[in-house]
Amino acid sequence: MRLAKWAHDLAESLLADSLPTRWAHSQRVYSQALTLAPALGDDAELLAAAAIAHDVGYAKVAVDTGQHMIDGARYLRDVVGADPRLCSVVAFHTSSPWEAVELGLDEALAEFGPAEPALVDAITYCDLTSSPVGALVDPAERLKEVLDRYGPDHVVFRAVSAARPELLARVARIRERSHEVQPSRIS
């Protein structure tokens, strides 16, 4: 868990004091990632690291394009020299591709591709099951909360609206994959 510890310390240094609610959310996303470890095998630590660091693009020192997924990935890559796969998972998490299209940042996102579908599914599941304040939440309710918070004139609203079916499909794939690795209960 060396990579995850490193990412945890970095994210805490960037978010805990200046963005405490974002930090609480990131901690829940991390704890959700830990629950997926049996289904992820060798990629469990990478997901844990990406989960805790997925929102570092909101930190003032990381803001560049205004799209936090790309900004976080660039900060991880350019400032701290993080593993390229970690940067990719952060760059592609949740509705990033849809937001990148809305903002004309397709080429910036492509710097981190191609995305790894299984890891993008997993980070999306973790993000959408974590409320903005760090509580467990139903993914459909989480998406409704995002849409309500931003409103129809905002890029995030448009991106999440377009992405919603795929985001919920990602959650379903992870739930199915997690269910498959659970030991059978014998009565």
Short mmCIF file of C-alpha atoms in Angstrom, two decimals:
data_model
loop_
_atom_site.label_atom_id
_atom_site.label_comp_id
_atom_site.label_asym_id
_atom_site.label_seq_id
_atom_site.Cartn_x
_atom_site.Cartn_y
_atom_site.Cartn_z
CA MET A 1 0.00 0.00 0.00
CA ARG A 2 2.96 2.31 -0.52
CA LEU A 3 1.38 4.04 -3.54
CA ALA A 4 -1.92 4.51 -1.71
CA LYS A 5 -0.16 5.95 1.35
CA TRP A 6 1.77 8.38 -0.85
CA ALA A 7 -1.42 9.45 -2.64
CA HIS A 8 -3.26 9.77 0.69
CA ASP A 9 -0.58 12.07 2.13
CA LEU A 10 -0.54 14.17 -1.04
CA ALA A 11 -4.32 14.52 -1.24
CA GLU A 12 -4.54 15.34 2.45
CA SER A 13 -1.92 18.09 2.07
CA LEU A 14 -3.87 19.62 -0.84
CA LEU A 15 -7.45 19.22 0.37
CA ALA A 16 -7.81 18.74 4.13
CA ASP A 17 -7.34 22.36 5.26
CA SER A 18 -8.49 24.34 2.24
CA LEU A 19 -11.31 22.06 0.99
CA PRO A 20 -12.44 19.98 4.01
CA THR A 21 -15.70 18.82 2.44
CA ARG A 22 -13.85 17.67 -0.69
CA TRP A 23 -11.40 15.86 1.60
CA ALA A 24 -14.27 14.09 3.43
CA HIS A 25 -15.67 13.02 0.06
CA SER A 26 -12.25 11.77 -1.07
CA GLN A 27 -11.84 9.73 2.10
CA ARG A 28 -15.17 7.97 1.45
CA VAL A 29 -14.22 7.34 -2.18
CA TYR A 30 -11.00 5.77 -0.84
CA SER A 31 -12.88 3.57 1.63
CA GLN A 32 -15.19 2.45 -1.17
CA ALA A 33 -12.13 1.56 -3.26
CA LEU A 34 -10.84 -0.64 -0.45
CA THR A 35 -14.08 -2.64 -0.55
CA LEU A 36 -13.39 -3.47 -4.21
CA ALA A 37 -9.91 -4.89 -3.56
CA PRO A 38 -10.97 -8.56 -3.89
CA ALA A 39 -12.46 -7.88 -7.33
CA LEU A 40 -9.47 -5.86 -8.56
CA GLY A 41 -6.55 -8.07 -7.63
CA ASP A 42 -3.26 -6.47 -8.66
CA ASP A 43 -4.96 -3.15 -9.47
CA ALA A 44 -6.46 -2.70 -5.98
CA GLU A 45 -3.69 -0.42 -4.75
CA LEU A 46 -3.75 1.67 -7.91
CA LEU A 47 -7.49 2.18 -7.49
CA ALA A 48 -7.05 3.10 -3.81
CA ALA A 49 -4.43 5.70 -4.75
CA ALA A 50 -6.60 7.12 -7.53
CA ALA A 51 -9.63 7.19 -5.24
CA ILE A 52 -7.99 9.29 -2.54
CA ALA A 53 -6.37 11.58 -5.14
CA HIS A 54 -9.23 11.78 -7.65
CA ASP A 55 -10.22 15.33 -6.70
CA VAL A 56 -6.82 16.98 -6.20
CA GLY A 57 -7.60 19.01 -9.33
CA TYR A 58 -9.83 21.18 -7.15
CA ALA A 59 -6.83 22.35 -5.11
CA LYS A 60 -5.83 25.92 -5.93
CA VAL A 61 -2.27 24.89 -6.87
CA ALA A 62 -3.59 22.36 -9.39
CA VAL A 63 -6.20 24.43 -11.26
CA ASP A 64 -5.24 24.91 -14.91
CA THR A 65 -8.04 24.17 -17.39
CA GLY A 66 -10.90 24.37 -14.90
CA GLN A 67 -11.81 20.73 -15.51
CA HIS A 68 -10.73 19.14 -12.21
CA MET A 69 -10.16 15.67 -13.62
CA ILE A 70 -7.62 16.88 -16.20
CA ASP A 71 -6.13 19.41 -13.78
CA GLY A 72 -5.64 16.73 -11.13
CA ALA A 73 -4.05 14.33 -13.59
CA ARG A 74 -1.72 17.03 -14.89
CA TYR A 75 -0.73 18.00 -11.35
CA LEU A 76 -0.02 14.38 -10.49
CA ARG A 77 2.00 13.88 -13.68
CA ASP A 78 3.83 17.20 -13.99
CA VAL A 79 4.36 18.31 -10.41
CA VAL A 80 4.77 15.10 -8.44
CA GLY A 81 5.72 12.61 -11.17
CA ALA A 82 2.97 10.08 -10.45
CA ASP A 83 2.55 6.75 -12.20
CA PRO A 84 0.94 7.26 -15.65
CA ARG A 85 -1.81 4.74 -14.90
CA LEU A 86 -2.74 6.63 -11.73
CA CYS A 87 -2.88 9.87 -13.73
CA SER A 88 -5.09 8.19 -16.33
CA VAL A 89 -7.62 6.93 -13.79
CA VAL A 90 -7.83 10.39 -12.24
CA ALA A 91 -8.16 12.03 -15.67
CA PHE A 92 -10.97 9.75 -16.85
CA HIS A 93 -13.00 9.42 -13.65
CA THR A 94 -16.76 9.71 -13.68
CA SER A 95 -18.04 12.19 -16.30
CA SER A 96 -14.67 13.50 -17.45
CA PRO A 97 -14.93 12.57 -21.15
CA TRP A 98 -18.31 14.28 -21.42
CA GLU A 99 -17.07 17.39 -19.61
CA ALA A 100 -13.97 17.47 -21.82
CA VAL A 101 -16.19 17.52 -24.93
CA GLU A 102 -18.33 20.33 -23.45
CA LEU A 103 -15.22 22.37 -22.65
CA GLY A 104 -13.27 21.63 -25.84
CA LEU A 105 -10.62 19.75 -23.84
CA ASP A 106 -10.65 16.47 -25.78
CA GLU A 107 -6.95 16.80 -26.67
CA ALA A 108 -6.01 17.57 -23.07
CA LEU A 109 -7.84 14.47 -21.88
CA ALA A 110 -6.21 12.40 -24.64
CA GLU A 111 -2.83 13.09 -22.98
CA PHE A 112 -3.83 10.45 -20.42
CA GLY A 113 -5.40 7.84 -22.68
CA PRO A 114 -6.38 5.35 -23.47
CA ALA A 115 -8.58 4.87 -20.43
CA GLU A 116 -8.64 1.47 -18.73
CA PRO A 117 -12.34 0.55 -18.68
CA ALA A 118 -12.27 -1.67 -15.59
CA LEU A 119 -10.49 0.98 -13.53
CA VAL A 120 -12.69 3.79 -14.85
CA ASP A 121 -15.75 1.72 -13.92
CA ALA A 122 -14.31 1.17 -10.44
CA ILE A 123 -13.40 4.80 -9.73
CA THR A 124 -16.79 5.91 -11.04
CA TYR A 125 -18.54 3.45 -8.71
CA CYS A 126 -16.52 4.73 -5.76
CA ASP A 127 -17.20 8.37 -6.64
CA LEU A 128 -20.92 7.90 -7.21
CA THR A 129 -21.47 5.95 -3.98
CA SER A 130 -19.87 8.77 -1.96
CA SER A 131 -21.77 11.95 -1.14
CA PRO A 132 -20.15 15.38 -1.28
CA VAL A 133 -19.71 15.25 2.50
CA GLY A 134 -18.40 11.69 2.73
CA ALA A 135 -21.52 9.64 3.41
CA LEU A 136 -22.55 6.53 1.52
CA VAL A 137 -25.17 7.34 -1.09
CA ASP A 138 -27.17 5.67 -3.84
CA PRO A 139 -25.57 6.46 -7.24
CA ALA A 140 -28.84 7.63 -8.80
CA GLU A 141 -29.37 9.99 -5.86
CA ARG A 142 -25.78 11.21 -6.17
CA LEU A 143 -26.31 12.06 -9.83
CA LYS A 144 -29.57 13.86 -8.98
CA GLU A 145 -27.71 15.87 -6.33
CA VAL A 146 -25.06 16.91 -8.88
CA LEU A 147 -27.69 17.98 -11.40
CA ASP A 148 -29.61 19.92 -8.75
CA ARG A 149 -26.44 21.62 -7.50
CA TYR A 150 -25.27 22.82 -10.91
CA GLY A 151 -28.46 23.56 -12.84
CA PRO A 152 -29.16 23.23 -16.58
CA ASP A 153 -26.95 26.10 -17.76
CA HIS A 154 -23.77 24.62 -16.29
CA VAL A 155 -21.29 22.42 -18.19
CA VAL A 156 -21.34 19.81 -15.41
CA PHE A 157 -25.12 19.53 -15.64
CA ARG A 158 -24.95 18.99 -19.41
CA ALA A 159 -22.09 16.50 -19.15
CA VAL A 160 -23.65 14.48 -16.33
CA SER A 161 -27.02 14.46 -18.07
CA ALA A 162 -25.43 13.02 -21.20
CA ALA A 163 -23.24 10.61 -19.24
CA ARG A 164 -25.89 9.40 -16.78
CA PRO A 165 -26.83 6.12 -18.55
CA GLU A 166 -23.17 5.13 -18.95
CA LEU A 167 -22.29 6.17 -15.39
CA LEU A 168 -25.07 3.97 -13.99
CA ALA A 169 -23.95 1.14 -16.29
CA ARG A 170 -20.44 1.44 -14.82
CA VAL A 171 -21.87 1.13 -11.32
CA ALA A 172 -23.87 -1.93 -12.38
CA ARG A 173 -20.78 -3.58 -13.90
CA ILE A 174 -18.82 -3.09 -10.69
CA ARG A 175 -21.65 -4.41 -8.55
CA GLU A 176 -21.86 -7.49 -10.76
CA ARG A 177 -18.08 -7.99 -10.73
CA SER A 178 -17.96 -7.58 -6.95
CA HIS A 179 -20.82 -10.04 -6.53
CA GLU A 180 -18.99 -12.61 -8.66
CA VAL A 181 -15.96 -12.64 -6.34
CA GLN A 182 -17.97 -12.89 -3.12
CA PRO A 183 -17.77 -16.36 -1.61
CA SER A 184 -20.97 -18.34 -1.88
CA ARG A 185 -22.92 -18.71 1.32
CA ILE A 186 -23.80 -22.25 2.16
CA SER A 187 -26.59 -22.69 4.70
#
